[in-house]
Every structure is written in structure tokens, then in C-alpha cells.
Tab-separated table of C-alpha atoms and ligand atoms in Angstrom:
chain	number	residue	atom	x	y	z
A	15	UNK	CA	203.989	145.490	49.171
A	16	UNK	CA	206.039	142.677	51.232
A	17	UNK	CA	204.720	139.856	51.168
A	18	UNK	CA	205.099	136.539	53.140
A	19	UNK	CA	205.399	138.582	56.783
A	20	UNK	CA	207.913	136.480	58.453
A	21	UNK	CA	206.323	134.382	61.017
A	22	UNK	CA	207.451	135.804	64.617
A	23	UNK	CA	207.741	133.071	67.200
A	24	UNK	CA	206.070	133.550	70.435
A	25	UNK	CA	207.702	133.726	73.901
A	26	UNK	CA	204.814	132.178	75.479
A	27	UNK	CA	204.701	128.626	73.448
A	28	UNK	CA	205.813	126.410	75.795
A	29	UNK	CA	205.159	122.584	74.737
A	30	UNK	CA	202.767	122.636	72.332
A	31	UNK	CA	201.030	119.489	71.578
A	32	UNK	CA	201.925	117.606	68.236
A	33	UNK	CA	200.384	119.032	65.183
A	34	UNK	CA	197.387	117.251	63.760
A	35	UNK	CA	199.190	115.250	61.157
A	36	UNK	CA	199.039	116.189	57.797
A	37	UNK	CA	198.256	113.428	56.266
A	38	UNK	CA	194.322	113.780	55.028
A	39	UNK	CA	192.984	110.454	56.796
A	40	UNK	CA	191.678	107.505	55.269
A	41	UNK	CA	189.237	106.294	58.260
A	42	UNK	CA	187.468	108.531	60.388
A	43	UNK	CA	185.729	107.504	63.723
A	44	UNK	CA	182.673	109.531	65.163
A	45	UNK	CA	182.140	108.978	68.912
A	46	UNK	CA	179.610	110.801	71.049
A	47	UNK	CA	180.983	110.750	74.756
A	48	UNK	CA	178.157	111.240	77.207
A	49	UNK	CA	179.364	111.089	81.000
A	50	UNK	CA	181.515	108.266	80.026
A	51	UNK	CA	184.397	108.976	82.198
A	52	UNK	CA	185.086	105.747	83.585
A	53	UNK	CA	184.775	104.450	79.911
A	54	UNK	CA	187.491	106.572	77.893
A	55	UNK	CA	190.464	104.388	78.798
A	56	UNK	CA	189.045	101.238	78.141
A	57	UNK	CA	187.468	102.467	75.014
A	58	UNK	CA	191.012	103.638	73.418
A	59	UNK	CA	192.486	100.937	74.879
A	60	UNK	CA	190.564	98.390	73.117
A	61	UNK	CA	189.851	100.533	69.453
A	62	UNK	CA	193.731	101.763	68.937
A	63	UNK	CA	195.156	98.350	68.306
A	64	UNK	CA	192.471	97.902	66.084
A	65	UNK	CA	193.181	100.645	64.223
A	66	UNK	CA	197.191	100.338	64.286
A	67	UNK	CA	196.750	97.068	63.172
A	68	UNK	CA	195.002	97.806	60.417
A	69	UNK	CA	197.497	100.063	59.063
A	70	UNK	CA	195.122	102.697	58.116
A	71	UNK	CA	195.646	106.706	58.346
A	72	UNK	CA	192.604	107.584	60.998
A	73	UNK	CA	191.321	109.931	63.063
A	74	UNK	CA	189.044	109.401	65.902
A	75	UNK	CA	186.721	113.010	66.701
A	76	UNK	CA	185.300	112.476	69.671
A	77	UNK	CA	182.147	114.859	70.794
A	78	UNK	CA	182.019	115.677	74.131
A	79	UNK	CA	178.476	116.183	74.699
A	80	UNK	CA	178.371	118.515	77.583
A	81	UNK	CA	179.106	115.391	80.339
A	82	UNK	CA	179.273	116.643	84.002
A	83	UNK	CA	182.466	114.064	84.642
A	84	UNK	CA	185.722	113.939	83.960
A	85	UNK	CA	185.373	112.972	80.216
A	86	UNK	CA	186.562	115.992	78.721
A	87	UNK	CA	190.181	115.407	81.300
A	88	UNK	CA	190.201	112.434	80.439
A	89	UNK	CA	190.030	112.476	76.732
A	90	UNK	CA	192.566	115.482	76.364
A	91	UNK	CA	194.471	113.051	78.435
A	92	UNK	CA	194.007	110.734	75.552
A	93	UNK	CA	195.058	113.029	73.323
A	94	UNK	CA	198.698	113.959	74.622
A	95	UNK	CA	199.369	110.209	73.900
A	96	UNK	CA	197.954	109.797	69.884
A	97	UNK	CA	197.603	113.315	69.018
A	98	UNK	CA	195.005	111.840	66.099
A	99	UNK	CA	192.417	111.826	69.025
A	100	UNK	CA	190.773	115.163	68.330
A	101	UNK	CA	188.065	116.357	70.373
A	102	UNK	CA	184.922	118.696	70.514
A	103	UNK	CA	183.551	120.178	73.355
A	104	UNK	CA	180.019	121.195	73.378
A	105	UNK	CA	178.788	123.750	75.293
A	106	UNK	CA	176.161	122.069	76.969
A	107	UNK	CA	174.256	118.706	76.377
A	108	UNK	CA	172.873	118.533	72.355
A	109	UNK	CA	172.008	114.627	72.545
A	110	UNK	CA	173.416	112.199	70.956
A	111	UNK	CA	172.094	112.623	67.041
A	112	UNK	CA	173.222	115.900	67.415
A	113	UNK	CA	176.099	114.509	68.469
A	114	UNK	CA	176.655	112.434	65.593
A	115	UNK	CA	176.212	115.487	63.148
A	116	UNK	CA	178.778	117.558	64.546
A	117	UNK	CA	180.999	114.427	64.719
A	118	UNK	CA	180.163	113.740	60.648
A	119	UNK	CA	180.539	117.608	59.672
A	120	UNK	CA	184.365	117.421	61.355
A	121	UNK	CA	185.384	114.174	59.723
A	122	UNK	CA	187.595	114.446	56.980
A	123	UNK	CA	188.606	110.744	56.052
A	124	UNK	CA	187.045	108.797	53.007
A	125	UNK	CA	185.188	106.487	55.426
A	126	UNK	CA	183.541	107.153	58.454
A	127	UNK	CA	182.292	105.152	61.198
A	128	UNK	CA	180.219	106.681	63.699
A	129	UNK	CA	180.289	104.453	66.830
A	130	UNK	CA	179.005	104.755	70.756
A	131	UNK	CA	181.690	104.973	73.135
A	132	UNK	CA	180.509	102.312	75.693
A	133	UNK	CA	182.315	99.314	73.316
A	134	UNK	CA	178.606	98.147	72.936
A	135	UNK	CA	179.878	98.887	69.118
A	136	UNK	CA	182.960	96.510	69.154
A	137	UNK	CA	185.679	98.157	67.673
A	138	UNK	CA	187.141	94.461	66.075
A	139	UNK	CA	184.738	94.752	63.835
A	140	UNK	CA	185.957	97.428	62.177
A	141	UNK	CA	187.899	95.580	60.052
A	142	UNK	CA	185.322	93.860	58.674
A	143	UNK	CA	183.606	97.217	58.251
A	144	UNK	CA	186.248	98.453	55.745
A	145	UNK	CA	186.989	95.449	54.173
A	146	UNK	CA	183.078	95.401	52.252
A	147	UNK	CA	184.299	99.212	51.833
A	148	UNK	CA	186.965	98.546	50.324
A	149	UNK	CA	184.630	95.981	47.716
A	150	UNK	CA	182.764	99.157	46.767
A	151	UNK	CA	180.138	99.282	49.107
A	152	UNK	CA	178.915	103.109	49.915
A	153	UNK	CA	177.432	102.123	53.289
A	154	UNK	CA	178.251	99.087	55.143
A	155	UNK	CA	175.733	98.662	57.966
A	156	UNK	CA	176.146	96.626	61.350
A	157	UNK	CA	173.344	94.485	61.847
A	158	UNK	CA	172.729	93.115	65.788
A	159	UNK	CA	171.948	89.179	65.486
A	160	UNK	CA	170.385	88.769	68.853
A	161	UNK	CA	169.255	92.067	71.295
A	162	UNK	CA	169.511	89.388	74.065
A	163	UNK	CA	171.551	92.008	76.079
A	164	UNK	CA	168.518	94.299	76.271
A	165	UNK	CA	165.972	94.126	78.734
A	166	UNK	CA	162.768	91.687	77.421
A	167	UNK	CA	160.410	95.311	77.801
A	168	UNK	CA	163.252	97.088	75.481
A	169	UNK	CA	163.166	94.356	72.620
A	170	UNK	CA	159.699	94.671	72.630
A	171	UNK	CA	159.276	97.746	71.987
A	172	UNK	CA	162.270	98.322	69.409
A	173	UNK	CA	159.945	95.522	67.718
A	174	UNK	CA	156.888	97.357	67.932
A	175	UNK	CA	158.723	100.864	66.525
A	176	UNK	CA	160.404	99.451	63.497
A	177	UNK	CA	156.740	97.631	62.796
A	178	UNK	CA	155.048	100.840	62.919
A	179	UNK	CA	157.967	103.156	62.016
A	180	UNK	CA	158.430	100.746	58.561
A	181	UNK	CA	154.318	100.658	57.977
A	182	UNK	CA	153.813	104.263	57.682
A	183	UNK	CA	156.964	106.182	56.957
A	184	UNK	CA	158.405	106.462	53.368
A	185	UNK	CA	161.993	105.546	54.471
A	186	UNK	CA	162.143	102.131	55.471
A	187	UNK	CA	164.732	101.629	58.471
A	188	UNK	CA	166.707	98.461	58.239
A	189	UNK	CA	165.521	96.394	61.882
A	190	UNK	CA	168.209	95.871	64.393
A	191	UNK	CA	170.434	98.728	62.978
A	192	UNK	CA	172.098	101.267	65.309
A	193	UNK	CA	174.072	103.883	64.042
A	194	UNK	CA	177.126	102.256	63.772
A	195	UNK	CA	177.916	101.561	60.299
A	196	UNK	CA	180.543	102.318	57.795
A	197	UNK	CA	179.765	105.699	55.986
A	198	UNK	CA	181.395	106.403	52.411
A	199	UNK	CA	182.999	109.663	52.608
A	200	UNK	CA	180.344	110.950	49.424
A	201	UNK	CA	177.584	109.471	51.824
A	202	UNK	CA	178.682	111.832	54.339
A	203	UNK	CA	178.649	114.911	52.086
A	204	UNK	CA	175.106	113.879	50.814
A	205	UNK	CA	174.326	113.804	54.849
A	206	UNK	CA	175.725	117.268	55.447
A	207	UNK	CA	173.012	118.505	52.768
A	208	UNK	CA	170.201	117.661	55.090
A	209	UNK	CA	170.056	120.497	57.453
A	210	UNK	CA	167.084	119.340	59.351
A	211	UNK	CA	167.235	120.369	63.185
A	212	UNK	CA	165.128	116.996	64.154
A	213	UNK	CA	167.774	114.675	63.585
A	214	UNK	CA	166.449	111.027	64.001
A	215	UNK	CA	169.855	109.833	62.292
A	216	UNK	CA	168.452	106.016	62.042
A	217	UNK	CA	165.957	107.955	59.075
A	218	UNK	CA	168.453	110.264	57.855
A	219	UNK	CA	171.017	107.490	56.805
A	220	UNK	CA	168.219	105.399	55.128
A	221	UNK	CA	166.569	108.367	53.657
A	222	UNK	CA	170.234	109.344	51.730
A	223	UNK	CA	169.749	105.787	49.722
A	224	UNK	CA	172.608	103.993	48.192
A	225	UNK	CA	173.032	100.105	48.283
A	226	UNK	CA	174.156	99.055	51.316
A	227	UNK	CA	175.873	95.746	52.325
A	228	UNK	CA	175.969	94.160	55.794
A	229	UNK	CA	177.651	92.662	58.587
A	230	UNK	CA	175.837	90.799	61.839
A	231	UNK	CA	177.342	90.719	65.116
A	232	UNK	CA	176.378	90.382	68.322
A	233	UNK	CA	176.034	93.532	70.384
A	234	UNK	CA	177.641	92.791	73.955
A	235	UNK	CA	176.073	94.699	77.067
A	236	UNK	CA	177.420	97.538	78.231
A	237	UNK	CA	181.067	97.046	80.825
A	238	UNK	CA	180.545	100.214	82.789
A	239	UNK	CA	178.934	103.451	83.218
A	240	UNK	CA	174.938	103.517	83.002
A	241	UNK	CA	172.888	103.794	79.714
A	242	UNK	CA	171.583	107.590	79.786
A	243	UNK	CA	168.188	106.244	77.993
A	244	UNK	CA	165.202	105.590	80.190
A	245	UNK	CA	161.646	104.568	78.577
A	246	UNK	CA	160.556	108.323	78.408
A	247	UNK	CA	163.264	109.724	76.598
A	248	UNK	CA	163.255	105.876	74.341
A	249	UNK	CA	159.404	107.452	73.556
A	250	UNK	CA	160.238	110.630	72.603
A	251	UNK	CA	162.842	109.448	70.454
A	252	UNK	CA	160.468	107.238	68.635
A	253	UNK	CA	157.666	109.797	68.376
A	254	UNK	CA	160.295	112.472	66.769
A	255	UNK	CA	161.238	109.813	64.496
A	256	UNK	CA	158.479	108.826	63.106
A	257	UNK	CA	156.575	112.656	62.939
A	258	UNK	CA	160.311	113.096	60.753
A	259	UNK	CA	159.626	110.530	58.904
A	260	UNK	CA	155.941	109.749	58.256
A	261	UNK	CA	152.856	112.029	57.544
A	262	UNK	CA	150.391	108.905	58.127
A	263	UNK	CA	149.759	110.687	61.856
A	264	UNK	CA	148.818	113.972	60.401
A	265	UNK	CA	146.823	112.189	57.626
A	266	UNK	CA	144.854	109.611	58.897
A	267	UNK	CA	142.527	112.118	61.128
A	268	UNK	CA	140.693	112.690	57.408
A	269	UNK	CA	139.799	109.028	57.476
A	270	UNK	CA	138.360	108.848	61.348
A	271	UNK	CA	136.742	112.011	60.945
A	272	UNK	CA	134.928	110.779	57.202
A	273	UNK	CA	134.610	107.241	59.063
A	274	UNK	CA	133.085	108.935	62.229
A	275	UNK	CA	130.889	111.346	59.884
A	276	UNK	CA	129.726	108.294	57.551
A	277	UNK	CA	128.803	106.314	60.793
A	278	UNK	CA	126.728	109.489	62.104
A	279	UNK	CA	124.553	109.788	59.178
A	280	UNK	CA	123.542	106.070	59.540
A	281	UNK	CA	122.700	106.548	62.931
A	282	UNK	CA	120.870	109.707	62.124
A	283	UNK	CA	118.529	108.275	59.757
A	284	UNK	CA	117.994	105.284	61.649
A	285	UNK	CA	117.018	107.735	64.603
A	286	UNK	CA	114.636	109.616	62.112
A	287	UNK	CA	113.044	106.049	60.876
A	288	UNK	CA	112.556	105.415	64.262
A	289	UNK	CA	111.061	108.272	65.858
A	290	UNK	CA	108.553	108.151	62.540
A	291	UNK	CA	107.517	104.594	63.474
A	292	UNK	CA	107.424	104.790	67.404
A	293	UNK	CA	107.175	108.075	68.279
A	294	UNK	CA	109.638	110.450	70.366
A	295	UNK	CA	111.972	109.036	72.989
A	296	UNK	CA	113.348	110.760	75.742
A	297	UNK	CA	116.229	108.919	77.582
A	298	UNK	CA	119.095	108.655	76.018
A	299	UNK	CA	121.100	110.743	78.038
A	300	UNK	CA	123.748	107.937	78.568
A	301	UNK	CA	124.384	107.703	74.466
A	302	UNK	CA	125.021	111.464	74.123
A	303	UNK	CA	127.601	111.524	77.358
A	304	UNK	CA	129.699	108.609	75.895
A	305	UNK	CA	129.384	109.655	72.415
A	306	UNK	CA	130.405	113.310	73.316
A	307	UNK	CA	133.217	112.024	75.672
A	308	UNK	CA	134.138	110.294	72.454
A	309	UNK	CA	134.384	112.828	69.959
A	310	UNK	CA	136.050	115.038	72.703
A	311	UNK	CA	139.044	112.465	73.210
A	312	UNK	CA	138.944	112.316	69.687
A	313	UNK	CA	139.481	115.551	68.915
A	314	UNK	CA	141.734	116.639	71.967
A	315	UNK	CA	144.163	113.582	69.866
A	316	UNK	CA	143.486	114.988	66.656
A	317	UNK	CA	144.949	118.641	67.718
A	318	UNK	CA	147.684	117.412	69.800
A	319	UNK	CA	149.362	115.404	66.718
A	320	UNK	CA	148.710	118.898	64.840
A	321	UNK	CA	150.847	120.292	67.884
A	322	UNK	CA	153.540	118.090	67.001
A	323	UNK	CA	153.947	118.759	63.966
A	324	UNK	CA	153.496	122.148	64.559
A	325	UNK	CA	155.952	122.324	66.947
A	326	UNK	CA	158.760	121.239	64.980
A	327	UNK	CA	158.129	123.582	62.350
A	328	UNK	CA	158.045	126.307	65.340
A	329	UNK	CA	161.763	124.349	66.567
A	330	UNK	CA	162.774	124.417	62.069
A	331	UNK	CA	161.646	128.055	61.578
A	332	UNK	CA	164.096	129.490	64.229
A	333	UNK	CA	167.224	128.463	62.277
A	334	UNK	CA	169.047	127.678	65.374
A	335	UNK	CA	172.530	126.494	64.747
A	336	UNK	CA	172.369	122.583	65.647
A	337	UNK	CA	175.172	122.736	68.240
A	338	UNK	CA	177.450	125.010	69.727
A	339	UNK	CA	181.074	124.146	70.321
A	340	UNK	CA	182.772	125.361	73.269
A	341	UNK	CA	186.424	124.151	72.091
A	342	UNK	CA	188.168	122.291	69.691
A	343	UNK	CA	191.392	120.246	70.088
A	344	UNK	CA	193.562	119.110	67.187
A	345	UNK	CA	191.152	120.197	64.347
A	346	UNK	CA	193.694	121.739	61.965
A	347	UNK	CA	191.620	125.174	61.618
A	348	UNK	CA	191.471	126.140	64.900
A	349	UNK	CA	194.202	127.311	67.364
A	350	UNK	CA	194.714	124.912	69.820
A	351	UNK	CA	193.983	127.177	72.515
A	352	UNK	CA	191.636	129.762	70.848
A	353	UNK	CA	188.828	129.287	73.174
A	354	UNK	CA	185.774	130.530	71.317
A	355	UNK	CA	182.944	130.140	73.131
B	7	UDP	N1	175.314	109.860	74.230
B	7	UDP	C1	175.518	111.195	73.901
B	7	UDP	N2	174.626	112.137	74.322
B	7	UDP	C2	173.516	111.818	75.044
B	7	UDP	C3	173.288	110.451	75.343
B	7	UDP	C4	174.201	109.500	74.919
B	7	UDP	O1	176.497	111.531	73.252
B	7	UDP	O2	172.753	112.722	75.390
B	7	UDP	C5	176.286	108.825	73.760
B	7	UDP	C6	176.838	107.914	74.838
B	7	UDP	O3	177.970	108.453	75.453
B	7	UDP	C7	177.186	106.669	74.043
B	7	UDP	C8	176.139	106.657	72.949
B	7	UDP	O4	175.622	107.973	72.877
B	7	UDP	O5	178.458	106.767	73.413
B	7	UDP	C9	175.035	105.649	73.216
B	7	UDP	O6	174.444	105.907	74.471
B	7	UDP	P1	173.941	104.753	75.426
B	7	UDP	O7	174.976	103.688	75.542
B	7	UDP	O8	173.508	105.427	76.678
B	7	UDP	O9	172.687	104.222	74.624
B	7	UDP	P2	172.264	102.701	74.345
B	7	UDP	O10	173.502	101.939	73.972
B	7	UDP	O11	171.645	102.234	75.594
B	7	UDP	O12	171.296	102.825	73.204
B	8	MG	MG1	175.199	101.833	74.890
């Protein structure tokens, strides 16, 4: 048998973008790009110093998550000028924790740093980032000192969901925490373990453990484009998070119904003691409307947190594969222009 088939060189390869180096990185950066077309310049323009400066061997895998703009052009364009720009191209729109995971299971360096792509996660703090890495710390998290760039109704309510979410759910969330943080590259495999389809990523990272250390800045607003989170989706986000998180919802319907139940057999045998001593009384048709209407709304809540719940194990038992990729560029695995779909 011959082995080693000499490799034949095409007719057709024209210029062929620069190889992904070889060179296994040291730094990976995950960032989800949502129709953030107008963005992509200013967001290389600002990180790449950063990152040349520092001296570090990086990549930067950035997930295009099914935008309708010119994101994907204009990250390829990216690309052709620091080929360590390597991008996937979803199929459609997964969301951004979704996102995230595909950007995590792609990253190859021995820190990653997941990060938005609106420079609402400034890149010059990076630095600082791998420095308390570089200590020994597993996971470094960014911690916003003020949320003054948010809306008064949207600091609020952030409030209000880390109270609750923290109360009830097993996995405390660190307050003021986005996703962007400094992830050792172990912390990453441990993350890749969890295939759970509901991916509230906020839980996921606090749920792997480790120590963490910390770094505060403050967050600036966003320079262009338009946040793709209104109140709604903010709601279901929370909601998924904490039915991942927390089976207090599911739980606590034992202790209204045995409250409710407990408080009905007081009234009951204060009805019987009083029928004994004054006799039989008709009205009371108001009561049973408003204690019926009760008991109704009651139990109409009761079955539609069992619907939740439900209805992610329905979403968990189809083993759907979290995201489909339409195309990579420069992942070293995939021809460059093998366009699997
Ligand atoms: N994003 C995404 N998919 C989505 C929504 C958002 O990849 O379906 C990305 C978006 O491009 C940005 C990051 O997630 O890089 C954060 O989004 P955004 O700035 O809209 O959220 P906010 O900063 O208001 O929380
Ligand atoms: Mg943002």
C-alpha cells in the first residue's frame, strides 16, 4: 500500500485567505453579533490594540447570530485584515446564550472571555481581566459599579430578579454580573458538560463553582445600533432563568394548597358551630362567588407553572441540537469554503 498520497494542488485556488495560525491561542474572545452592522468596525477597532498590546496569542470567534444586516460582510471583511477573526454563521437567529455556547464550544485558548459586541463590555479592561488570571484565579468576573446607563424601570427590575432569583434558586448569581468575565480554559470544559437546551448562562457559570475574583467597572451605554431586548423578552428571560434554576415555583403550590385546606376546615367548623347555635342561613351567595373565583385563579396559576416546567422538559426531551451553523470561517477543521448547511 502507498502511503502519504501526494497532495495534488488545485487549479481553482485562487487567493486563499491566510491559514488560521498554528499557534494554539492563549486568549480567546466570544462575541455574539446580533444586527450589529454599524458596530463591527468600531468594535475591532477599539479591542485589537488591546489585544496587540498585550502581546498575547488570541483569537476572537465571533457568532453571527442570524442578523438581517450586513454583519456577516462586514465581519468577513474583518477577517481578510487579522485572519485570527474567525467567524460562525448561524443559520437563523438562536439568541444570544445560545450564542455564547457555540462561541465557548469553538474556543480553543486557555482563557476565554465572552463579551457583547456593542463595547458596552469595554475591551481595556481586558487586561485587567487576565492579569487576576494570570494570579490563579479560574474565573475572573466583571462586576458593573453603577447601572446608571440603564433606564430607572430596567434597574429596577434587574433588582427585583436577582432578589427573587438569589431567594429561591440553589445557585446564587453574583448581582450586577453580565456575562462578561474571564473564563479558565478547565471552566470552559466543565461548561461544555452541561448540555442543557435552556441556557440561562448567568446560572450556568455560577452553577460550575470555583472561586472567583473580581473586577468593577463602569458599564458605558451603548454608541450605536439599538439594544434587541424589550421588557417582554427581559421577562421571559427571567422566568426561564429562574424555572432553570429554582424548584421553589413548582413547590410552593403544596404550601397554598395545605394553607388554603387548613384555612377551610376552620371556616367549616365555624359554619357548623354556627348553624347549630342560630339556625340555617341562606345568603351567602356573594362568599361562594369570590371564594370560587379564588380557588379558580388559584388553580388556573397552579397548572400554568406545571406548564412551564412541563414545557421545557417537552423543549429537553427532543434532543435538538442547540444551534445550527450555516458556515464557518478560519476554524482549522473546516474548509474554508465547505459550505455545510
Ligand atoms: N445578541 C445576540 N443574539 C440576540 C440578541 C443579542 O447575539 O438574539 C448579542 C448582541 O449583538 C450583543 C449582545 O448579544 O453583542 C448583547 O445584546 P444587547 O446589547 O442588545 O443587550 P443589552 O446590552 O441591552 O443587555
Ligand atoms: Mg448591550
Amino acid at each position: 500500500m502507498k502511503k502519504g498520497k501526494p497532495s495534488v494542488a488545485t487549479a481553482d485556488s485562487g487567493p486563499k485567505p491566510p491559514p488560521p495560525p498554528s499557534v494554539e491561542p492563549e486568549l480567546s474572545l466570544v462575541v455574539p453579533f446580533y444586527n450589529e452592522g454599524e458596530g463591527v468596525e468600531a468594535f475591532f477597532e477599539e479591542t485589537l490594540p488591546v489585544l496587540r498590546k498585550e502581546g498575547i496569542a488570541f483569537e476572537i470567534i465571533c457568532v453571527n447570530d442570524g442578523s438581517r444586516d450586513l454583519t456577516l460582510a462586514r465581519l468577513l471583511e474583518q477577517r481578510k485584515k487579522e485572519p485570527r477573526i474567525r467567524v460562525l454563521h448561524f443559520t437563523r437567529n438562536f439568541g444570544k446564550e445560545i450564542a455564547l455556547t457555540a462561541g465557548l464550544d469553538h474556543a480553543r485558548g486557555r482563557a476565554v472571555i465572552p463579551m457583547d459586541s456593542d463595547l458596552q463590555d469595554p475591551p481595556a479592561l481586558i487586561p485587567h481581566l487576565i492579569a487576576k488570571w494570570r494570579d490563579g484565579h479560574k474565573i475572573v468576573n466583571a462586576r458593573r459599579a453603577d447601572r446608571m446607563s440603564d433606564s430607572w424601570m430596567k434597574r429596577a427590575t434587574a433588582a427585583a430578579f436577582y432578589h427573587i432569583f438569589n431567594k429561591i434558586s440553589d445557585t446564587p448569581i453574583p448581582e450586577q454580573t453580565g456575562d462578561f468575565r474571564l473564563l479558565d480554559a478547565s471552566v470552559v470544559a466543565d461548561l461544555r458538560r452541561l448540555p442543557e437546551r435552556d441556557r440561562f448562562m448567568k446560572g450556568l457559570f455560577a452553577w460550575i463553582g470555583h472561586a472567583s475574583a473580581e473586577i468593577t467597572y463602569e458599564r458605558p451605554s451603548r454608541t450605536q445600533g439599538r439594544t434587541s431586548w424589550n421588557y417582554w423578552k427581559l421577562w421571559n428571560f427571567a422566568l426561564g432563568g429562574i424555572i432553570s434554576f429554582s424548584r421553589f415555583p413548582l413547590r410552593i403550590w403544596n404550601y397554598i394548597g395545605l394553607s388554603i385546606a387548613v384555612m377551610s376546615f376552620f371556616y367549616a367548623s365555624f359554619l357548623v358551630v354556627r348553624t347549630l347555635l342560630f339556625g340555617r342561613d341562606v345568603p351567602g351567595y356573594a362568599s361562594i362567588m369570590v371564594v370560587m373565583l379564588f380557588l379558580g385563579g388559584i388553580q388556573l396559576i397552579g397548572i400554568g407553572i406545571l406548564g412551564e416546567y412541563l414545557g421545557r422538559v417537552f423543549i429537553e426531551s427532543k434532543q435538538r441540537p442547540l444551534y445550527l451553523v450555516q458556515r464557518r470561517y478560519g476554524f482549522p477543521e473546516e474548509e474554508e469554503d465547505g459550505g455545510d448547511a
